XYZ file of N, CA and C in Angstrom:
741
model
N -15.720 5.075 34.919
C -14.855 5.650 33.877
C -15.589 6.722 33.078
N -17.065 6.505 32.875
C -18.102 7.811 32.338
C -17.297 9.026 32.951
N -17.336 9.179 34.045
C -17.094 10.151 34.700
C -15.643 11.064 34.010
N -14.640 9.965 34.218
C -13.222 10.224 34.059
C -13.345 10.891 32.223
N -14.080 9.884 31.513
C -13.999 10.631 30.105
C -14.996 11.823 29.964
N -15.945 11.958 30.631
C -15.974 13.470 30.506
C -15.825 14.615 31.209
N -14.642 14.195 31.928
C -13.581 15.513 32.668
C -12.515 15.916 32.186
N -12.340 14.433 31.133
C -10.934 14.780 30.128
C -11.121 15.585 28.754
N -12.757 15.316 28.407
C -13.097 15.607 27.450
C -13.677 17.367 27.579
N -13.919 17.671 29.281
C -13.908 19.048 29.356
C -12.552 19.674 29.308
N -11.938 19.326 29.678
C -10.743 19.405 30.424
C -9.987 19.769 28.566
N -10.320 18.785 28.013
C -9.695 18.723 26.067
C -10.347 20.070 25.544
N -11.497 20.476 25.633
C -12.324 21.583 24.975
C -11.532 23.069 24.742
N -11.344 23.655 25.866
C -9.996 25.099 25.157
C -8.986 24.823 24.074
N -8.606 23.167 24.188
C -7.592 23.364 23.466
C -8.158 22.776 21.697
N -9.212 22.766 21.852
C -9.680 21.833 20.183
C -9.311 23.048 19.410
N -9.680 24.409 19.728
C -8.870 25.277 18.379
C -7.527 24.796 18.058
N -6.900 24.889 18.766
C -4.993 24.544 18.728
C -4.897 23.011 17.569
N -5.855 22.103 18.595
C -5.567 21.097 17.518
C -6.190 20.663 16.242
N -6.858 21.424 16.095
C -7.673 21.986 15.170
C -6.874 22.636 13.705
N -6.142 23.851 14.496
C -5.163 24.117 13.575
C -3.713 22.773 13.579
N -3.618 22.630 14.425
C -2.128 21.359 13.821
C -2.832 20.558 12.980
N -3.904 20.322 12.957
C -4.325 19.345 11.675
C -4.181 19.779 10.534
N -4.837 21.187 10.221
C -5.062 22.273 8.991
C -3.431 22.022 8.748
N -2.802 22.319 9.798
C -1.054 22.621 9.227
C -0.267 21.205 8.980
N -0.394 19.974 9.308
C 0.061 18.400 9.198
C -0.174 18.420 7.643
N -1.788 18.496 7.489
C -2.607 18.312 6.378
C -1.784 19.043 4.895
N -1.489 19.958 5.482
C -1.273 21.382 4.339
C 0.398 20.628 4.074
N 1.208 20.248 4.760
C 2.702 20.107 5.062
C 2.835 18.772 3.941
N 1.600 17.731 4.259
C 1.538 16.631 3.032
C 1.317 16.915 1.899
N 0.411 17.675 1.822
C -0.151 18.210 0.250
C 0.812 19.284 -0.124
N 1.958 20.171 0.462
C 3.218 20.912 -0.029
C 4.542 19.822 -0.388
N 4.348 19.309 0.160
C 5.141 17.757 -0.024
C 4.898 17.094 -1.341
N 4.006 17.004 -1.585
C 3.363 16.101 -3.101
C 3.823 17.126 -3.919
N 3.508 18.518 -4.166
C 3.307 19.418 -5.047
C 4.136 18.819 -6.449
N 5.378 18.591 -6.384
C 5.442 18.383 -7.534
C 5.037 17.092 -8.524
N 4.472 16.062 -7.826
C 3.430 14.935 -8.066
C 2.549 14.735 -8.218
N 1.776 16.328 -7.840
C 0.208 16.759 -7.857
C -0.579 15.765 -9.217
N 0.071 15.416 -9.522
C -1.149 14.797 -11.284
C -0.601 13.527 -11.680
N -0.229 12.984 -10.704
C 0.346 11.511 -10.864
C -0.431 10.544 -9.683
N -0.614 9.234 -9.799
C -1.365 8.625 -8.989
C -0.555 8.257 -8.039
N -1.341 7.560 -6.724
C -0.769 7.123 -5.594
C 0.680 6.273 -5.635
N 0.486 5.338 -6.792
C 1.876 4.634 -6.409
C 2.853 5.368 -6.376
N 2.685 6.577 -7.452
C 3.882 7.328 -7.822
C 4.129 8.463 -7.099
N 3.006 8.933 -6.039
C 3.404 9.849 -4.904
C 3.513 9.289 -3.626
N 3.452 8.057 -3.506
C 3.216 7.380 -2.195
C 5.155 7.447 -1.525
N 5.812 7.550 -2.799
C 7.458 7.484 -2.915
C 7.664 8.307 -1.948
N 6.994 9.617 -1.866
C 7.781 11.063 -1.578
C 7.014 11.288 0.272
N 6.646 10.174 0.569
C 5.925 10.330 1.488
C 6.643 10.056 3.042
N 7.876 9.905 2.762
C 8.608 9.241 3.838
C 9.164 10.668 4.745
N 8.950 12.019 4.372
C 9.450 12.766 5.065
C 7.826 13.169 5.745
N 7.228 12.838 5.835
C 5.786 12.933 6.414
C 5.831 11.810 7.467
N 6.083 10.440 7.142
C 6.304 9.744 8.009
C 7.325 10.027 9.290
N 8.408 10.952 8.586
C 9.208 11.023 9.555
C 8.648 12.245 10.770
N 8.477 13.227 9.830
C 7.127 14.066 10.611
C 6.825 13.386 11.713
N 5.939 12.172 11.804
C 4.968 12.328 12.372
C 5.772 11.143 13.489
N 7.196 10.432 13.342
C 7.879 9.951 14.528
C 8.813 11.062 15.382
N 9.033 12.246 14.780
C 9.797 12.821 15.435
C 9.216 14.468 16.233
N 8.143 14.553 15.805
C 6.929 15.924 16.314
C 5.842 15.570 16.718
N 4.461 14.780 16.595
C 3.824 14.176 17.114
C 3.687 13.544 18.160
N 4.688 12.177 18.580
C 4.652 12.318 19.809
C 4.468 12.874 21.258
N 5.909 13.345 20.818
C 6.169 14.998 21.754
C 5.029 15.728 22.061
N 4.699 16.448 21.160
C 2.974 17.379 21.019
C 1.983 16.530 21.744
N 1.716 15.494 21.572
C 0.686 14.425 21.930
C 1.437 14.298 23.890
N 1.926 14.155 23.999
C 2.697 13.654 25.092
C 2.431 15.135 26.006
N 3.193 16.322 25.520
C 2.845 17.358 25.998
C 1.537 17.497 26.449
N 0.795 17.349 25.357
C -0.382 17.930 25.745
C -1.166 16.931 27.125
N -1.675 15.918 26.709
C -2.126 14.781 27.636
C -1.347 15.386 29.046
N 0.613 15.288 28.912
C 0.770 15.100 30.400
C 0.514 16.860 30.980
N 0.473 17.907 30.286
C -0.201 19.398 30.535
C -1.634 19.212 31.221
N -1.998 18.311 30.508
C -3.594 18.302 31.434
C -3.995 17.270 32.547
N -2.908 16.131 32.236
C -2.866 15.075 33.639
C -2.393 16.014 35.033
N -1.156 16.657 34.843
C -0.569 17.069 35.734
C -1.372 18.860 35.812
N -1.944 19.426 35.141
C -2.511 20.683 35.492
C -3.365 20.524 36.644
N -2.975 21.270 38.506
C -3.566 21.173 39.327
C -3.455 20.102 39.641
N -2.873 19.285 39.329
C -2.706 18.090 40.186
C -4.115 16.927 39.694
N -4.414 17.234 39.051
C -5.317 16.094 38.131
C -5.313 14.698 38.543
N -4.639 14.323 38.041
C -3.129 12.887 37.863
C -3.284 12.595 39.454
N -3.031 13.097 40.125
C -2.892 12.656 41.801
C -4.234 12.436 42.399
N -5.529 13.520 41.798
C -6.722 13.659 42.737
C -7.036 11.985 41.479
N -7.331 11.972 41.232
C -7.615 10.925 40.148
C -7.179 9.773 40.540
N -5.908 9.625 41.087
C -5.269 8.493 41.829
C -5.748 8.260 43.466
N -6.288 9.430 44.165
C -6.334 9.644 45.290
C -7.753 9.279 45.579
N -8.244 9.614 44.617
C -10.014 9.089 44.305
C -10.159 7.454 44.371
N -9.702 7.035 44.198
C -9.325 5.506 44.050
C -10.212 4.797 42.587
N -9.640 5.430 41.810
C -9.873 5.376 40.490
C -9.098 4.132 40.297
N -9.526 2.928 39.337
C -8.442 1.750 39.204
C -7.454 2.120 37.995
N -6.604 1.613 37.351
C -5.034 2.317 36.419
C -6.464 2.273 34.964
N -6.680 0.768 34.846
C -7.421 1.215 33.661
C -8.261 2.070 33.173
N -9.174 2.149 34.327
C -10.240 3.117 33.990
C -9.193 5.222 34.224
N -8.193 5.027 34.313
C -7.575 6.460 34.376
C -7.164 6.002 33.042
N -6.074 5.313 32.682
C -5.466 5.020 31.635
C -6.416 5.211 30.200
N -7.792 4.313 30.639
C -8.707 4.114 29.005
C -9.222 5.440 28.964
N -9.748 6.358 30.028
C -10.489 7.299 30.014
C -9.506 8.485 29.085
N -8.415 8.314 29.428
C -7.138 9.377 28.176
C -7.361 8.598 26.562
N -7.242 7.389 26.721
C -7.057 6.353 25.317
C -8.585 6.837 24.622
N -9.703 6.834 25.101
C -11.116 7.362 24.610
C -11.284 8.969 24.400
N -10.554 9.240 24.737
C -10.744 11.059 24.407
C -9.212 11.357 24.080
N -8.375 11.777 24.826
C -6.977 12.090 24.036
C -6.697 11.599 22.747
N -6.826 9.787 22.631
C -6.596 9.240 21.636
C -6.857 9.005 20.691
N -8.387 9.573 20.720
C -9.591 9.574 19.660
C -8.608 10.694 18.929
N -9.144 11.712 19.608
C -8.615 12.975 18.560
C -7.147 12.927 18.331
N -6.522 12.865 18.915
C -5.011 12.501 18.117
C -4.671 11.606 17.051
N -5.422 10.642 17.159
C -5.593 9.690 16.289
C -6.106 9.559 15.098
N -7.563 11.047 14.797
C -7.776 11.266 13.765
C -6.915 12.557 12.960
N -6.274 13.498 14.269
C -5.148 14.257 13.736
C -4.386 13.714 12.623
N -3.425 12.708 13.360
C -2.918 11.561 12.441
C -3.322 11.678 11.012
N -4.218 10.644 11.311
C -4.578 9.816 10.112
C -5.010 10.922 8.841
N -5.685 11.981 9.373
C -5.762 12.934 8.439
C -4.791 13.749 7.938
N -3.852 13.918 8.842
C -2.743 14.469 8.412
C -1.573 13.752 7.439
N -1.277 12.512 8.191
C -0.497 11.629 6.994
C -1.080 11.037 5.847
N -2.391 10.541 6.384
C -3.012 9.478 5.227
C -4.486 10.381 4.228
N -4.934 11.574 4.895
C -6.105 12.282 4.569
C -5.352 12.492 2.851
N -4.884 13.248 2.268
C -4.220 13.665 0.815
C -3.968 12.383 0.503
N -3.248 11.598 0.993
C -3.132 10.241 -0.124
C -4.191 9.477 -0.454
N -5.317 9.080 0.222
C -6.358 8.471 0.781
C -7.648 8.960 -0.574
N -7.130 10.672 -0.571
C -7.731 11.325 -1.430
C -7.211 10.956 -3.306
N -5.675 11.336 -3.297
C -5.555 10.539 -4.886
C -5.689 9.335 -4.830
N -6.025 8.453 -4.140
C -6.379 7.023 -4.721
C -7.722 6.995 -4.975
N -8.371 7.721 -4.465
C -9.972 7.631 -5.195
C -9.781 8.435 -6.530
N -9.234 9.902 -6.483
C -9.429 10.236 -7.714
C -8.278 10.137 -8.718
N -6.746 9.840 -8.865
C -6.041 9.643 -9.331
C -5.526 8.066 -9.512
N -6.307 7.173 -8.975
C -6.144 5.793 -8.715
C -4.664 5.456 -8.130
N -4.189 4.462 -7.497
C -3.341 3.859 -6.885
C -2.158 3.555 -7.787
N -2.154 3.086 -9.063
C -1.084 2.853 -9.682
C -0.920 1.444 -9.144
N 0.675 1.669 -9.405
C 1.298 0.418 -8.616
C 1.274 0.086 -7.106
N 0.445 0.697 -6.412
C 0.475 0.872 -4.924
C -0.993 -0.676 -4.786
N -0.241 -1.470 -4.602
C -0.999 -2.737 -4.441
C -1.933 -2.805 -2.909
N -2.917 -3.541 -2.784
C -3.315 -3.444 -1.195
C -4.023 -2.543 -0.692
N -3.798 -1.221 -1.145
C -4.061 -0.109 -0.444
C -4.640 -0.076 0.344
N -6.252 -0.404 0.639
C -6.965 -1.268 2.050
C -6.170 -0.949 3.173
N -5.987 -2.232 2.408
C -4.442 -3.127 3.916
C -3.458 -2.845 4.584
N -3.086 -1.726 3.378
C -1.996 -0.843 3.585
C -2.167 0.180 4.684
N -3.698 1.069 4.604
C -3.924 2.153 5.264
C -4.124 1.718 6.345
N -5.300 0.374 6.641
C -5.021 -0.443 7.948
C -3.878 -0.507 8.358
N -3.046 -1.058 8.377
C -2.071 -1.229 9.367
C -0.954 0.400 9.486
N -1.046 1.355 8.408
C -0.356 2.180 8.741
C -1.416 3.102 10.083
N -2.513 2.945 9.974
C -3.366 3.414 10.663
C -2.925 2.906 12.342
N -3.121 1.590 12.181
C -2.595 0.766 13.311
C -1.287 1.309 13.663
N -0.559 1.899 13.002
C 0.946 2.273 13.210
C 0.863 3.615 14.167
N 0.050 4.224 13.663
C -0.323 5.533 14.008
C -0.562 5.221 15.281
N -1.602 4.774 16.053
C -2.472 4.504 16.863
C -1.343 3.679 17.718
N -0.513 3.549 17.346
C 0.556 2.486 18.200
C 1.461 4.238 18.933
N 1.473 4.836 17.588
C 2.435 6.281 18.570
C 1.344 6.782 19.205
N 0.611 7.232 18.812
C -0.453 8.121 19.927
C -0.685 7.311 20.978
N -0.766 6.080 21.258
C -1.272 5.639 22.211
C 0.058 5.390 23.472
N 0.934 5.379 22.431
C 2.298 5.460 23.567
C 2.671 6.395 23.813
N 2.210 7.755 23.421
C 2.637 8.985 23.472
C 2.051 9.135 25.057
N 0.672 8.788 25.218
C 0.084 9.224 26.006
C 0.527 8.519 27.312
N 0.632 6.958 26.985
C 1.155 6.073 28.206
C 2.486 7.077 28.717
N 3.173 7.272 28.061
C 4.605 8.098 28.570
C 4.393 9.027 28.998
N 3.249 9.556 28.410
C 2.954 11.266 29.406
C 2.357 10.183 30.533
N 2.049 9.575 31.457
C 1.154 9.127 32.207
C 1.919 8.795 33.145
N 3.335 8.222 32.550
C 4.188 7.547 33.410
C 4.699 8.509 34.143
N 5.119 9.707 33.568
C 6.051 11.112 34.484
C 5.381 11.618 34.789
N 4.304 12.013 34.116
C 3.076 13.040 34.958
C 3.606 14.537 35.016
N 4.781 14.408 33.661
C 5.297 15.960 33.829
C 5.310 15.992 32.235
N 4.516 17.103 31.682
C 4.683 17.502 30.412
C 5.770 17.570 28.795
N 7.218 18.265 30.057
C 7.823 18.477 29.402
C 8.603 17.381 29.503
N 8.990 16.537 30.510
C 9.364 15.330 30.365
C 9.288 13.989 29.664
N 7.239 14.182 29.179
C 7.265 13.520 28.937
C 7.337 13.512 27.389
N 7.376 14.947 26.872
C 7.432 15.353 25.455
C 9.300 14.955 25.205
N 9.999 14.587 25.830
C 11.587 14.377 25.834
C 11.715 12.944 25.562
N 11.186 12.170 26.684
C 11.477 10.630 26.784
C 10.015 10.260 25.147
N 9.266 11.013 24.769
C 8.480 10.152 23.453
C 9.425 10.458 22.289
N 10.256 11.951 22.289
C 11.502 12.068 21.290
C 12.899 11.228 21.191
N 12.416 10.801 22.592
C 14.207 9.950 22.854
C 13.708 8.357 22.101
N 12.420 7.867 22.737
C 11.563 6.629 22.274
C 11.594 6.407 20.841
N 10.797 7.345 20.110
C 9.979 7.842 18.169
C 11.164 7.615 17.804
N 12.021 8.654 18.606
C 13.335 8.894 17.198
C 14.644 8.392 17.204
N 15.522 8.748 18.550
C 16.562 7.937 19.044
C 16.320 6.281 18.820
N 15.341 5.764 19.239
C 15.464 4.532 19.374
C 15.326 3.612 18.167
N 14.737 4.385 17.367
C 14.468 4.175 15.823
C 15.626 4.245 14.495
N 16.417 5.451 15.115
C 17.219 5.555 14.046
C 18.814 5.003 14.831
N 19.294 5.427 15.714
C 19.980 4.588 16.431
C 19.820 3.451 16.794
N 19.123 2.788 17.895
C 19.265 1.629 18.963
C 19.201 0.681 17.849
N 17.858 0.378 16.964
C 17.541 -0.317 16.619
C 18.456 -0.506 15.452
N 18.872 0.220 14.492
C 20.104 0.016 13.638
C 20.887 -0.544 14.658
N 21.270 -0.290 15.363
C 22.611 -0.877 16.085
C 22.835 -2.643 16.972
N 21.347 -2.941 17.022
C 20.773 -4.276 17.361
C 20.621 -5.008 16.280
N 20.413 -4.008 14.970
C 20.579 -5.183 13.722
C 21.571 -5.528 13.218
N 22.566 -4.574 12.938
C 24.304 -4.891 12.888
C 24.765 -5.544 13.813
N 24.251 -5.916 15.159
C 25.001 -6.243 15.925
C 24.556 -8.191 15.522
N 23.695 -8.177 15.426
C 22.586 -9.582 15.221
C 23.283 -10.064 13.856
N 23.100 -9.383 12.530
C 23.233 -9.578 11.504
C 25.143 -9.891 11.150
N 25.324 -8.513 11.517
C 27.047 -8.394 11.033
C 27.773 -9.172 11.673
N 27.695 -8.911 13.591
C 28.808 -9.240 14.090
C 28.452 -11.138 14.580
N 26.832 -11.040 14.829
C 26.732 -12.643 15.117
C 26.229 -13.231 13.955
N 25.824 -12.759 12.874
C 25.666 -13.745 11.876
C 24.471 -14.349 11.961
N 23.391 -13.955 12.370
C 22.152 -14.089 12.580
C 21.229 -13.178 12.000
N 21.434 -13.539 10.377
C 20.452 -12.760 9.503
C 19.212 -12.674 9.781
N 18.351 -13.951 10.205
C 16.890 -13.626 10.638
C 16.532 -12.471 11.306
N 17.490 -12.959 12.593
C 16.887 -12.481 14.224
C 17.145 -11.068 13.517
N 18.359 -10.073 12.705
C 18.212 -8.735 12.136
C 17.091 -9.022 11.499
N 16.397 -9.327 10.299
C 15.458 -8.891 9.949
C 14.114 -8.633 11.027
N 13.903 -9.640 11.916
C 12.793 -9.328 12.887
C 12.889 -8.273 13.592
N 14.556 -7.971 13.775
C 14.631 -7.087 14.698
C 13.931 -5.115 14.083
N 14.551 -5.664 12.758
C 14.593 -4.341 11.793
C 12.412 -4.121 11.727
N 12.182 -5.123 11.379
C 10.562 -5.327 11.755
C 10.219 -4.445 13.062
N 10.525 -4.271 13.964
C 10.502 -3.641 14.958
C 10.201 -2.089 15.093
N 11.569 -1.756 14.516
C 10.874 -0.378 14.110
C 9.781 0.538 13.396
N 9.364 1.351 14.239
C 8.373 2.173 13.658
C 8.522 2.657 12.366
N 9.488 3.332 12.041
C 9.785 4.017 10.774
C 9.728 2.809 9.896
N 10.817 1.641 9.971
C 10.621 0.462 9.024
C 9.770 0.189 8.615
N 8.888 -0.130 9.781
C 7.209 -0.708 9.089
C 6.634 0.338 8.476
N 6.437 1.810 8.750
C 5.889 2.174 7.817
C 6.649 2.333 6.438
N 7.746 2.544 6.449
C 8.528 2.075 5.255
C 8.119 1.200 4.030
N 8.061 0.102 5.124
C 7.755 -1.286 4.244
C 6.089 -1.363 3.959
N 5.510 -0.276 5.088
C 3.891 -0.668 4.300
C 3.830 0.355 3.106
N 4.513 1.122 3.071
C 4.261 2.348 1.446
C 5.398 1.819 0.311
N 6.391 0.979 0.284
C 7.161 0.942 -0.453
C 7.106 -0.650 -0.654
N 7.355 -1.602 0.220
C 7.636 -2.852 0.159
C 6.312 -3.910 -0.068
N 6.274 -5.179 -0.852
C 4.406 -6.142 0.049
C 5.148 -6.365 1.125
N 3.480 -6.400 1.309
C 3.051 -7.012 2.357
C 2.633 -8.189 2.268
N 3.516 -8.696 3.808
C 3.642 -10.103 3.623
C 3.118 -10.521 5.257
N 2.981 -11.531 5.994
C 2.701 -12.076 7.477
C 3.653 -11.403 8.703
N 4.714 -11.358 8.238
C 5.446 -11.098 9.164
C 5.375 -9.216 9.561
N 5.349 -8.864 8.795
C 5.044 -7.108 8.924
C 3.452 -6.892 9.669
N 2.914 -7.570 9.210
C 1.489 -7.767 10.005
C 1.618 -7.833 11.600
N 2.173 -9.284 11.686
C 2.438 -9.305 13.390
C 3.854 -8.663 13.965
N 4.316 -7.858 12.739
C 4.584 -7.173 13.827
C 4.476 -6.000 13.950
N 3.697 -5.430 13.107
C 2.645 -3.777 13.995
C 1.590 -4.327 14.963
N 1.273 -5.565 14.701
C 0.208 -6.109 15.647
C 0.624 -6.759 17.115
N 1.820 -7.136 16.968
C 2.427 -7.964 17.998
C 3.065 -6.330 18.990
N 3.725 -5.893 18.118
C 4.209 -4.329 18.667
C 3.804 -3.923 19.170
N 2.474 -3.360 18.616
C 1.468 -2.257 19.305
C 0.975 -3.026 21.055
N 1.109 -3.928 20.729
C -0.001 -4.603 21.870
C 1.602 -4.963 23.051
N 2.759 -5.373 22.996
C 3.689 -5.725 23.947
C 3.867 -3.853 24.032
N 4.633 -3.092 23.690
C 4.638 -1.718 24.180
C 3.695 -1.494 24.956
N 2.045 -1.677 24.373
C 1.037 -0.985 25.325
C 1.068 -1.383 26.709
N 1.541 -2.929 26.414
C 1.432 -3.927 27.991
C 2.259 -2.925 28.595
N 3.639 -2.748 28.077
C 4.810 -2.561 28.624
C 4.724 -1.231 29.695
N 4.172 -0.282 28.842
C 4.003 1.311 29.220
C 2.738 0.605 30.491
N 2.284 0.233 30.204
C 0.307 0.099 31.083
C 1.375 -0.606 32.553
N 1.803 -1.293 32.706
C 2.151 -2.094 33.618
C 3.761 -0.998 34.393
N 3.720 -0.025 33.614
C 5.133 0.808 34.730
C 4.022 1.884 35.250
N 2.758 2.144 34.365
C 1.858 3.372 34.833
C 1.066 2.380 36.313
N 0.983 1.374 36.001
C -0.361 0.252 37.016
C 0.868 0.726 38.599
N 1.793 -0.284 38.272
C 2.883 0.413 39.184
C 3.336 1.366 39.875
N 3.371 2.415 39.294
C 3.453 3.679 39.898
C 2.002 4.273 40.473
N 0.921 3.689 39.586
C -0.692 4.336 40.807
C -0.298 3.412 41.848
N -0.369 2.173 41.560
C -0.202 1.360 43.577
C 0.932 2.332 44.327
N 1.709 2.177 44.034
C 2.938 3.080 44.802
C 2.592 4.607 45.471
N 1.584 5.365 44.532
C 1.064 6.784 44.909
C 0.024 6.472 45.767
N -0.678 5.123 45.933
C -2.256 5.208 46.600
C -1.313 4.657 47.807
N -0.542 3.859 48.160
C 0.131 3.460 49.200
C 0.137 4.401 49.979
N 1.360 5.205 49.184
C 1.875 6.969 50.030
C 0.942 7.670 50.226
């Protein structure tokens, strides 16, 4: 896998200006966002932060997805890599250790870098946890980038796979999953199973980690989440390499 991460990590090098600047511009988009909160502490700008969140389910992906499946599939990458008799994980981790690294600190600097910053110098306010908070929104993060990339992996086509992480982030978030909780809650009368279900979503949880406590159940389930998706995506990519090394 040495090998595989530093062919991805050559292979990443032209493009670190590019992402370089999407950080400068994520970064800049949060801190134009605050502006009129600029001198108030975290609890009280942490409010205005939900169109950043949304940012980063409905553009990120995509970008992340693009890029990864641009360089899986450039020249046929993705195939010699499979043809090599490379095993799924060591193709799979070798993207998760270099793609994911840096996307991942994209992220975190981009959504959480300015807030991260008034809680040291403007203190937190009412924003309880904070720690705990950035943990698991961090974890949240790291749950899209890392599925961004599984989905570019699965098509092995760029622009495809920048479509199906927009249909995933956002469709499934603001549709499906509303529509599984009304259906649970309203029509069967199964208030729980809606709330777990509503737990589910990406946007929710981060929702509930900037606005709502934190309590056990929001825990396992960015934790329970992150880890059944990853299975989920890892095991249609494991699938499709046996199927290509067959042929």
């Amino acid at each position: 896998m040495n090998r595989l991460i530093k062919a991805e990590l050559f292979r990443l090098k032209p493009r670190i200006p590019f992402m370089l600047l999407c950080t400068a511009v994520f970064a800049s988009i949060t801190v134009l966002n605050s502006l009129e909160r600029i001198d108030q502490d975290l609890g009280t700008q942490i409010g205005g932060s939900a169109v950043i969140m949304m940012f980063a389910l409905m553009i990120l992906p995509c970008v992340f997805a693009a890029i990864t499946g641009k360089l899986y599939d450039n020249g046929k990458l993705g195939r010699f890599e499979i043809m090599a008799g490379n095993r799924t994980a060591a193709i799979v981790f070798s993207k998760i250790f270099t793609d994911g690294i840096i996307f991942l600190i994209i992220s975190v600097i981009g959504c959480c870098g300015y807030y991260v910053f008034v809680g040291f110098y403007r203190g937190t306010g009412s924003f309880d946890h904070a720690l705990i908070r950035l943990l698991l929104i961090i974890i949240v993060l790291a749950h899209i980038v890392c599925c961004s990339i599984l989905i570019a992996l699965c098509l092995r086509r760029h622009a495809m796979g920048a479509v199906v992480c927009y249909i995933r982030f956002l469709l499934i978030d603001s549709a499906g999953i509303p529509f599984l909780m009304w259906l649970a809650g309203t029509v069967m009368g199964y208030e729980k199973l809606a709330l777990h279900i509503a737990h589910t979503s990406l946007m929710n949880q981060m929702m509930i980690l900037i606005s709502e406590p934190v309590d056990s159940m929001i825990v396992l389930h960015v934790l329970i989440g992150f880890v059944a998706e990853f299975a989920i995506w890892y095991f249609i990519i494991d699938t499709g390499i046996k199927k290509r090394k067959i042929a």
